Amino acid sequence: MSLASTSFELPATGDYAYDWALVDVETSGLMARRDRVLSVAVITIGPDGEQAGEFSTLLNPGCDPGPVEVHGLTVERLQGAPTFDQVAGRIGAMLQDRVLVAHNAQFDYDFLAYEFARARMWLPVSQRLCTLALNRQVDPPTDDMKLGTLAAHYGIPQQRAHDALDDTRVLAGILRASLREAARLDLPLPLVTCPPRAESQFTPKPPKTPCAYRNPGRLTPGGPLQQGMKVAITGETAHARAELVGRAVAAGLNMMTSVSRHTSVLVTNEPASGSAKARRAFAEGVPVIDEHTFLRLLADVRPGTAHEATAVAVVPVAEPEAEPVAGPVEELVPTTAPAASVPEAAVLPTACPGASVPAPRQPEPSAGTLDKPLAGRRVLVLGGAHAVAAATRTRVVELGGSAAINLSASVTDVVLLPGGEGDRRMSRITALELPLHNLHWLTAPTGTDQDAAAFRPQEPHVMPRGGVIDLPMPHGTPAPEWYVTAGWAPQPDCAIDVVAFLLDEDEQVTFDEDFIFYGAPESPAGTVRLLTGGPAEQTIALDLASLPPATRKVVVAAAIDGAATFGTVGAIQIGAAPGSSGAPLTRATLDAATTERTMLLAEIYRRGPVWRLRAVGQGYDHGLDALARGYGVDIAD
């Protein structure tokens, strides 16, 4: 299929007219810093929709090509192909001064950035657009967001899946159709500035090996050290700090860079030094010993209890039940309104060997949900004071509906509160002839059949705040990555950052690299990653099957960069899907915040052999630095 003479008829307005460079890469694996690009295709398109150029080539990666059964690129096919550095100049010229477009654009961008770096060149991309993120905003009635599924929905022929050039040609058709839908709905494009920003305050230290033992608690007076104890060192030492840490790690101790209530002992020769660690140890009642005592105890470290490797269960999932939420530390008091508060609780218990697994929770709506008047409907609330709008969205969920935060193709109804008439989206809502209702409609809502044909075969399960659901794993196939995506209404005056904390049984990070954020968007093993789909959408990708046994929970949170609060930002919507383009299993709308600047969005935690997801929505008035310290991250003052 040639696009050389095809006019794409893109929207001609400035908001949608750009010079585009559509890209697809086939790779030897999924980790950009380790794996290599095997083939690449680039198609350039002007603001008028006319194709300006096309280039594709196989590449010799100089390594094993990886999953040949997926991409079909064998060692024999790649022999004689150019290396990336030999074509980097041509690719760079095509990308220069254009918006890079790809389906799951961060994947393609990251691989190209690493390949350009290996070639000692700079990737000349200042903006990118992800058609996956764009279609999440458009929200067409498809089973999932895979390239082939969207191609079928938009009527784009696909000839050879996982062929870089054919996929790029298909992507061109999807871009055209997606931009038309975005223009019809008056949606802002989710353009991402490149390269991503970084923040030295939060940058972690070089990674360490995770401790293999559980924390047995604090050192008792006159008692021995035990494997798994969390040990911190502060101040000047007679022996080199690296030597002390190395000997302690070899003995099975968990060496920490900060002090928390879970620290077993602090080692210092200057307990009255007034260092941050010493002050925190004094405040928390952490035992303090000197270097000489520490070395003596190191000679006889008692055996500890190893972390139990928990197999990922292959089970269906079930009707959610509310479970309690624990904040990072006691002194960080949640400020969410009491009417919507989530009860505090201790850390979830770990299942013992042979213990029965809790009954699975199914994502399918119960008979009661199906009978509710707004089942299968997606309702957008406009106007009203924050508290009233939040209560209205809560009522929508109680009636079996899904509360939308942005206008999309899946919105079936609009509830208009006082002041909503002035919302900029009203003209587009009127043009789309969406049903408009007042607040009284929610006392006895009546549905219409006009959009029934647009419903998906399986609508995402709608979770209330505090709701819990199991994450299913397939039979006989590799466990998927789970993508927890947070979205919000575009904000002109502030930025929102989604972060993740990998926590142990003490609700603490094992080391600083367990804090995933914009400055360190990937854990050392690549098992947890931060993905940016646009200014109003970020995703935490989790390879749950590969997380170390010490990781008992992953907390996904959001923080505002600036003086704004979540009360002014409005509702945050979270969704969980298997795979980057999978159909969402569940959605939740969280908008109980008022003055908070950080918010816990979701927790993904082990319960026996099962991983569960809880919608949290618990906020705090402090910033990201305080939240990170509460989970044990070492952050410079």
XYZ file of C-alpha atoms in Angstrom:
637
model
C 0.000 0.000 0.000
C 1.548 3.309 -1.040
C 0.625 6.590 0.550
C 2.651 8.720 -1.776
C -0.390 10.268 -3.459
C -2.765 10.063 -0.531
C -4.174 13.243 1.004
C -4.729 12.741 4.693
C -7.287 15.538 4.999
C -6.063 16.414 8.466
C -7.876 19.159 10.409
C -6.498 22.423 9.092
C -6.624 24.463 12.316
C -3.475 25.392 14.203
C -4.346 23.093 17.095
C -4.111 20.008 14.862
C -1.820 21.034 11.964
C 1.807 20.031 12.500
C 4.730 18.605 10.601
C 4.561 14.941 11.589
C 7.131 12.131 11.586
C 5.396 8.760 12.018
C 7.696 6.069 13.397
C 7.618 2.359 14.147
C 10.454 0.178 15.423
C 10.745 -3.571 15.832
C 13.088 -4.516 18.662
C 14.948 -7.453 20.205
C 13.192 -6.941 23.544
C 11.223 -4.477 25.626
C 13.960 -2.666 27.601
C 15.427 0.256 25.666
C 18.619 0.545 27.713
C 19.420 -3.135 27.088
C 17.755 -4.252 23.825
C 18.270 -3.069 20.250
C 16.274 -1.846 17.256
C 16.001 -4.459 14.471
C 14.034 -2.446 11.930
C 12.743 1.108 11.670
C 10.333 2.944 9.405
C 9.653 6.690 9.166
C 6.913 8.465 7.181
C 6.825 12.270 7.165
C 3.591 14.215 6.647
C 3.099 17.963 6.323
C 0.429 20.130 8.012
C -1.664 19.815 4.822
C -1.811 16.037 5.233
C 0.418 15.301 2.241
C 3.165 12.710 2.605
C 6.624 14.252 2.289
C 8.893 11.215 2.633
C 9.223 7.551 3.500
C 12.146 5.450 4.705
C 12.502 1.956 6.127
C 15.332 -0.471 6.710
C 16.332 -3.606 8.555
C 19.184 -3.152 11.033
C 21.995 -5.416 12.177
C 21.888 -5.135 15.986
C 25.001 -7.190 16.619
C 23.102 -9.313 19.132
C 20.424 -11.999 19.349
C 17.237 -10.717 17.645
C 15.008 -11.914 20.466
C 11.406 -13.096 19.900
C 11.566 -14.117 16.230
C 8.083 -15.630 16.552
C 6.743 -12.082 17.055
C 8.634 -9.994 14.505
C 9.961 -12.670 12.124
C 13.406 -11.049 11.943
C 15.925 -13.904 12.051
C 19.687 -13.590 12.224
C 19.818 -14.597 8.561
C 17.429 -11.811 7.503
C 19.416 -9.211 9.431
C 22.818 -10.252 8.079
C 24.171 -7.616 5.735
C 21.764 -4.930 7.003
C 23.287 -1.601 8.073
C 23.953 -0.836 11.712
C 21.946 1.958 13.315
C 24.832 4.429 13.333
C 25.019 4.083 9.540
C 21.432 5.320 9.057
C 21.112 7.578 12.118
C 21.890 10.720 10.101
C 19.126 10.046 7.577
C 16.594 9.200 10.297
C 17.581 12.304 12.267
C 17.052 14.526 9.228
C 13.516 13.159 8.809
C 12.704 13.696 12.504
C 14.192 17.200 12.705
C 11.598 19.933 13.452
C 8.710 17.460 13.379
C 6.439 15.947 16.005
C 7.315 12.268 16.441
C 4.171 10.106 16.240
C 3.987 6.451 17.306
C 1.561 3.997 18.845
C 2.859 3.771 22.437
C 5.207 6.630 21.563
C 7.371 6.457 24.680
C 8.481 2.954 23.672
C 9.633 4.070 20.205
C 11.078 7.334 21.520
C 13.118 5.595 24.240
C 14.551 3.030 21.823
C 15.503 5.724 19.321
C 17.042 7.870 22.062
C 19.270 4.997 23.220
C 20.247 4.081 19.648
C 21.168 7.711 18.871
C 23.178 7.859 22.097
C 25.087 4.686 21.130
C 25.846 6.370 17.808
C 27.096 9.425 19.765
C 24.312 11.551 18.338
C 21.375 13.494 19.800
C 17.814 12.460 18.956
C 16.404 15.628 17.313
C 12.865 15.398 18.734
C 11.337 18.175 20.856
C 7.747 16.874 20.924
C 5.996 13.541 20.540
C 2.384 12.416 20.145
C 1.171 8.981 21.180
C -1.813 7.728 19.159
C -2.529 5.295 21.993
C -2.894 8.187 24.474
C -4.846 10.220 21.916
C -7.331 7.389 21.472
C -7.643 6.946 25.214
C -8.895 10.539 25.187
C -11.172 9.966 22.189
C -12.317 6.660 23.761
C -13.793 4.915 20.698
C -16.092 1.892 21.305
C -13.415 -0.754 20.702
C -12.516 -3.865 22.694
C -8.961 -2.545 23.194
C -6.527 0.043 21.829
C -4.234 -2.248 19.836
C -3.044 -0.974 16.472
C -4.958 -3.674 14.587
C -8.146 -3.058 16.561
C -8.069 0.688 15.902
C -7.233 0.069 12.249
C -10.334 -2.120 11.915
C -12.469 0.460 13.740
C -11.319 3.322 11.520
C -11.395 1.233 8.335
C -7.617 1.200 7.750
C -6.336 -1.920 5.911
C -3.492 -3.755 7.656
C -1.427 -6.177 5.573
C 1.550 -7.294 7.719
C 1.385 -6.860 11.476
C 4.771 -6.256 13.163
C 6.264 -5.090 9.874
C 7.716 -1.653 10.630
C 6.801 -0.043 7.294
C 3.296 -1.487 7.090
C 2.637 -0.606 10.739
C 3.757 2.960 10.032
C 1.428 3.200 7.031
C -1.433 1.894 9.167
C -0.450 4.396 11.851
C -0.791 7.187 9.297
C -4.413 6.258 8.687
C -5.101 5.973 12.419
C -3.533 9.406 13.007
C -5.765 10.966 10.376
C -8.928 9.406 11.823
C -7.920 10.128 15.425
C -7.218 13.793 14.680
C -10.618 14.100 13.037
C -12.270 12.652 16.147
C -10.204 14.915 18.413
C -11.300 17.934 16.368
C -14.933 16.790 16.499
C -14.735 16.539 20.291
C -12.543 19.666 20.624
C -9.890 17.698 22.521
C -6.411 19.149 23.087
C -3.642 17.001 21.652
C -1.606 15.135 24.328
C 1.755 16.443 23.111
C 4.739 15.516 25.280
C 7.834 17.715 25.477
C 11.079 15.844 24.823
C 13.451 14.990 26.350
C 11.666 14.413 29.685
C 12.598 16.649 32.591
C 14.688 15.487 35.552
C 15.047 16.719 39.128
C 18.350 16.346 40.958
C 16.728 16.617 44.414
C 15.110 13.215 43.980
C 17.803 11.489 41.915
C 18.632 8.144 43.581
C 22.034 6.818 44.488
C 23.545 3.886 42.541
C 21.425 0.742 43.006
C 22.149 -1.881 45.599
C 21.198 -5.544 45.848
C 17.863 -6.052 47.649
C 18.127 -7.724 51.048
C 16.924 -11.334 50.962
C 15.583 -11.313 54.534
C 12.572 -9.834 56.276
C 13.090 -7.124 58.888
C 12.928 -8.811 62.326
C 12.538 -5.472 64.127
C 14.784 -3.393 66.315
C 18.031 -4.359 67.982
C 17.404 -5.191 71.641
C 19.807 -3.883 74.321
C 22.630 -6.410 74.619
C 21.087 -8.547 71.885
C 22.590 -9.742 68.588
C 22.128 -8.446 65.077
C 19.862 -10.562 62.902
C 19.777 -10.908 59.139
C 17.262 -8.518 57.588
C 17.708 -5.785 60.202
C 17.614 -2.288 58.701
C 20.819 -0.460 59.588
C 21.765 3.166 58.911
C 25.143 4.863 59.444
C 25.759 8.558 60.064
C 28.787 10.721 60.812
C 32.527 10.072 60.635
C 33.729 6.460 60.987
C 37.165 4.990 61.616
C 36.666 2.411 58.883
C 35.687 3.443 55.375
C 31.925 3.709 54.997
C 32.043 1.437 51.930
C 33.856 -1.232 53.986
C 31.269 -1.114 56.770
C 28.397 -1.313 54.305
C 30.030 -4.136 52.357
C 30.638 -6.241 55.462
C 27.096 -5.628 56.709
C 25.503 -6.561 53.384
C 27.615 -9.707 53.211
C 26.300 -10.637 56.645
C 22.702 -10.284 55.442
C 21.851 -6.881 56.890
C 19.723 -4.345 55.014
C 21.763 -1.149 54.791
C 19.583 1.947 54.521
C 20.384 5.527 53.527
C 17.766 7.063 55.815
C 16.173 6.510 59.219
C 12.508 5.710 59.795
C 10.372 4.113 62.475
C 11.279 0.748 60.909
C 15.064 1.210 61.289
C 16.546 -1.504 63.515
C 19.626 0.413 64.638
C 21.632 3.551 63.836
C 25.428 3.338 63.871
C 27.226 6.551 64.805
C 30.264 7.638 66.781
C 28.625 11.036 67.381
C 25.088 10.464 68.716
C 24.786 14.134 69.707
C 25.938 15.414 66.318
C 22.508 16.709 65.395
C 22.565 15.085 61.936
C 19.216 14.463 60.265
C 19.571 10.715 60.826
C 20.477 11.154 64.490
C 17.558 13.519 65.074
C 15.125 11.124 63.390
C 16.501 8.157 65.366
C 16.022 10.074 68.620
C 12.472 11.071 67.650
C 11.533 7.512 66.675
C 13.264 5.803 69.580
C 15.633 3.883 67.278
C 18.530 2.191 69.135
C 21.941 3.803 68.614
C 25.306 2.004 68.817
C 28.853 3.075 68.019
C 31.116 1.699 65.310
C 33.108 -0.547 67.662
C 29.938 -2.227 68.954
C 28.631 -2.618 65.411
C 31.820 -4.386 64.296
C 31.687 -6.692 67.318
C 28.051 -7.618 66.580
C 28.891 -8.178 62.921
C 31.009 -11.148 63.958
C 27.893 -13.060 65.053
C 24.847 -12.093 62.994
C 21.983 -14.499 63.683
C 20.023 -16.149 60.813
C 16.966 -14.317 59.538
C 13.720 -15.223 57.806
C 13.934 -15.127 54.019
C 11.292 -13.342 52.009
C 8.773 -15.865 50.714
C 8.538 -16.034 46.943
C 4.840 -15.769 46.199
C 3.652 -17.370 42.962
C 1.307 -15.302 40.844
C -2.101 -16.918 40.997
C -3.956 -17.698 37.804
C -7.462 -16.896 38.928
C -10.408 -14.812 37.819
C -11.264 -11.669 39.749
C -14.256 -10.672 41.779
C -16.800 -8.207 43.009
C -14.817 -5.582 44.927
C -15.073 -5.035 48.632
C -13.770 -2.023 50.460
C -10.542 -2.620 52.360
C -8.712 -0.190 54.645
C -5.790 1.969 53.587
C -2.604 2.704 55.492
C -0.789 5.991 54.966
C 3.007 6.199 54.671
C 3.710 7.370 58.251
C 1.620 8.257 61.281
C 2.452 11.952 61.336
C 1.213 12.526 57.764
C -2.426 13.012 58.629
C -4.779 12.696 55.650
C -6.770 15.853 54.982
C -9.482 14.377 52.785
C -13.006 15.329 53.834
C -14.317 13.036 56.603
C -17.407 12.139 54.614
C -15.237 10.385 52.063
C -12.405 9.248 54.307
C -10.861 5.806 54.092
C -10.291 4.035 57.435
C -6.742 3.576 58.635
C -5.390 0.073 59.230
C -2.259 -1.902 59.888
C -0.164 -3.435 57.144
C -1.940 -6.258 55.362
C -0.956 -9.680 56.744
C 1.215 -11.980 54.705
C -0.278 -15.352 53.862
C 1.450 -18.297 55.487
C 2.411 -21.364 53.450
C -0.633 -23.523 52.956
C -3.022 -20.777 53.994
C -6.224 -20.535 52.040
C -6.406 -17.886 49.357
C -9.166 -15.271 49.727
C -12.157 -15.790 47.476
C -11.479 -14.260 44.057
C -13.267 -11.092 43.027
C -14.916 -10.991 39.616
C -14.757 -7.812 37.497
C -18.087 -8.487 35.820
C -20.916 -6.334 37.179
C -23.196 -8.118 39.604
C -26.857 -8.553 38.867
C -27.531 -5.594 41.158
C -25.209 -3.363 39.135
C -26.748 -4.435 35.839
C -30.151 -3.492 37.202
C -29.055 0.004 38.180
C -30.419 2.793 35.964
C -27.037 4.135 34.763
C -25.364 0.759 34.101
C -23.194 1.024 30.981
C -23.515 4.817 30.789
C -20.731 7.395 31.065
C -21.765 10.710 32.562
C -19.870 14.024 32.383
C -20.608 16.547 35.145
C -20.112 20.243 34.315
C -20.185 23.254 36.650
C -21.046 23.448 40.318
C -18.883 24.008 43.383
C -16.214 21.370 43.906
C -18.057 19.632 46.749
C -21.309 19.511 44.791
C -19.611 18.246 41.611
C -17.770 15.560 43.614
C -20.994 14.446 45.281
C -22.712 14.339 41.896
C -20.033 12.085 40.421
C -20.294 9.846 43.477
C -24.045 9.600 42.872
C -23.416 8.622 39.238
C -21.254 5.704 40.420
C -23.858 4.682 43.015
C -26.396 4.455 40.197
C -24.148 2.087 38.238
C -22.646 4.643 35.850
C -19.092 5.769 35.143
C -18.143 9.381 35.931
C -16.197 10.981 33.073
C -13.706 13.784 33.659
C -13.288 14.845 30.011
C -15.500 14.862 26.940
C -14.945 11.766 24.809
C -16.762 9.572 22.300
C -17.930 7.314 25.145
C -19.816 10.042 27.044
C -23.549 9.293 26.894
C -25.001 11.955 29.207
C -24.128 15.366 30.642
C -25.310 16.655 34.026
C -25.344 20.455 34.118
C -24.796 22.098 37.515
C -24.948 25.881 38.137
C -22.256 27.597 36.080
C -21.871 24.649 33.732
C -23.451 26.576 30.869
C -20.250 28.608 30.593
C -17.966 25.586 30.196
C -16.022 25.803 26.945
C -17.145 22.265 26.050
C -20.817 23.196 25.988
C -20.806 24.288 22.349
C -19.327 20.949 21.312
C -21.735 19.022 23.558
C -24.647 20.853 21.937
C -23.316 20.099 18.460
C -22.986 16.412 19.383
C -26.597 16.447 20.650
C -25.667 14.725 23.892
C -28.545 14.495 26.416
C -28.396 17.319 28.981
C -29.783 16.830 32.494
C -30.062 18.813 35.699
C -29.188 17.532 39.151
C -32.762 16.361 39.753
C -32.327 13.764 36.990
C -30.089 11.706 39.291
C -32.957 11.118 41.724
C -34.710 8.953 39.125
C -32.592 8.805 35.948
C -34.050 7.500 32.720
C -31.739 6.235 30.001
C -31.966 6.567 26.257
C -31.097 4.027 23.592
C -29.453 6.426 21.171
C -25.905 5.380 22.067
C -26.520 1.741 22.919
C -24.783 0.603 19.750
C -21.588 2.394 20.853
C -21.215 0.440 24.104
C -18.275 -1.925 24.346
C -18.989 -5.649 24.686
C -17.318 -5.497 28.110
C -17.466 -2.120 29.851
C -14.764 -1.472 32.498
C -15.813 -2.292 36.037
C -16.519 0.940 37.942
C -14.877 0.993 41.376
C -15.865 3.346 44.180
C -13.240 4.988 46.333
C -11.834 2.243 48.565
C -12.975 -0.494 46.185
C -10.760 -3.553 45.641
C -10.414 -5.929 42.701
C -8.075 -8.819 41.857
C -5.816 -8.544 38.821
C -6.336 -11.690 36.733
C -3.527 -13.639 35.135
C -4.096 -15.716 31.976
C -3.808 -19.502 31.760
C -0.939 -20.934 29.729
C 0.500 -17.610 28.543
C 3.034 -15.168 30.039
C 1.605 -12.846 32.661
C 0.937 -9.398 31.185
C 2.299 -6.119 32.427
C -0.415 -4.170 34.203
C -0.815 -0.529 33.246
C -2.318 1.770 35.891
C -3.167 5.023 34.127
C -4.132 8.300 35.789
C -5.840 11.071 33.835
C -7.232 14.509 34.655
C -8.587 17.615 32.973
C -5.788 19.591 31.252
C -4.291 22.165 33.634
C -2.939 25.447 32.228
C -1.218 26.625 35.418
C 0.346 23.560 37.043
C 1.900 20.170 36.335
C 0.865 16.894 37.938
C 3.400 14.131 38.471
C 2.454 10.477 38.913
C 4.922 8.453 40.990
C 5.211 4.951 42.439
C 6.770 3.472 45.578
C 7.788 -0.205 45.822
C 7.297 -1.072 49.491
C 8.324 -3.939 51.738
C 6.412 -5.413 54.675
C 7.301 -2.319 56.735
C 5.654 0.009 54.191
C 9.147 1.325 53.301
C 11.239 1.330 50.139
C 14.123 -1.141 50.259
C 16.378 1.402 48.569
C 15.954 4.740 46.831
C 15.558 3.176 43.382
C 12.196 1.850 44.589
C 10.896 5.412 44.117
C 9.763 5.742 40.481
C 9.226 9.314 39.256
C 9.995 11.627 36.338
C 13.712 11.860 37.229
C 14.108 8.067 37.595
C 11.259 6.634 35.505
C 12.308 2.976 35.647
C 13.291 0.575 38.426
C 16.752 -1.007 38.038
C 15.284 -4.289 36.758
C 12.701 -2.549 34.561
C 9.821 -4.160 36.454
C 8.102 -0.828 37.212
C 8.124 2.076 34.761
C 6.627 5.543 34.502
C 5.154 6.341 31.086
C 3.990 9.773 29.960
C 1.119 9.825 27.475
C 0.559 13.576 27.588
C 0.226 16.588 29.906
C -2.978 15.134 31.395
C -2.112 11.416 31.482
C 0.630 9.303 33.058
C 0.911 5.549 33.539
C 2.708 3.207 35.909
C 3.547 -0.082 34.128
C 4.096 -3.066 36.436
C 5.569 -6.470 35.651
C 4.033 -8.072 38.742
C 5.338 -11.561 37.977
C 8.944 -10.276 38.093
C 8.792 -8.139 41.233
C 11.133 -9.395 43.990
C 9.538 -11.203 46.943
C 10.477 -8.283 49.219
C 8.049 -6.028 47.348
C 4.700 -6.468 49.075
C 2.936 -3.416 47.714
C 3.227 -0.751 45.016
C 1.702 2.623 45.877
C 0.763 4.876 42.957
C 0.465 8.539 43.914
C 0.180 11.965 42.300
C 1.736 15.280 43.312
C 1.166 18.820 42.103
C 4.202 20.811 41.024
C 3.223 24.328 42.053
C 0.859 26.113 44.419
C -2.366 24.559 43.100
C -4.286 21.885 44.988
C -6.287 18.864 43.919
C -9.401 20.779 44.894
C -8.757 23.139 41.974
C -7.543 20.386 39.645
C -10.745 18.396 40.130
C -11.323 14.704 39.652
C -8.548 12.220 38.879
C -9.548 9.117 36.948
C -7.542 5.902 37.267
C -7.834 2.779 35.164
C -6.057 -0.578 35.113
C -5.479 -2.576 31.930
C -3.458 -5.690 31.000
C -0.856 -4.470 28.521
C -0.243 -1.034 27.061
C -3.172 -1.295 24.651
C -5.422 -3.689 26.570
C -9.042 -3.019 27.425
C -9.409 -1.421 30.883
C -10.441 -3.947 33.506
C -11.603 -1.263 35.912
C -11.959 2.488 36.386
C -12.373 4.762 39.391
C -12.945 8.505 39.682
C -11.266 10.136 42.695
C -12.273 13.696 43.553
C -12.755 14.018 47.319
C -9.677 16.281 47.611
C -9.798 19.939 48.641
C -6.519 21.476 49.889
C -4.246 18.487 49.170
C -1.071 18.706 47.084
C -0.294 14.972 47.067
C -2.724 12.079 46.726
C -2.482 8.307 46.991
C -4.314 7.050 43.900
C -4.038 3.272 44.054
C -2.331 0.406 45.820
C -1.368 -2.846 44.106
C -0.579 -5.392 46.786
C -0.063 -9.100 47.406
C -2.774 -11.078 49.162
C -1.498 -14.648 49.303
C -0.654 -15.592 45.699
C -2.998 -12.917 44.317
C -2.251 -9.320 43.344
C -5.035 -6.875 44.149
C -5.697 -3.274 43.210
C -7.377 -0.814 45.555
C -8.654 2.633 44.544
C -7.495 4.939 47.352
C -8.066 8.690 46.860
C -6.371 9.752 50.122
C -4.749 13.171 50.101
C -2.139 15.135 52.060
C -1.338 18.845 52.231
C 2.439 18.335 51.995
C 4.576 18.037 48.872
C 6.182 15.107 47.087
C 9.389 15.352 49.144
C 7.519 14.739 52.413
C 5.536 11.873 50.895
C 8.751 10.233 49.643
C 10.477 10.640 53.018
C 7.478 9.021 54.684
C 8.155 5.910 52.626
C 11.861 5.942 53.520
C 13.341 7.625 50.428
C 16.548 9.522 51.152
C 16.001 13.059 49.821
C 18.409 15.944 50.291
C 17.066 18.924 52.257
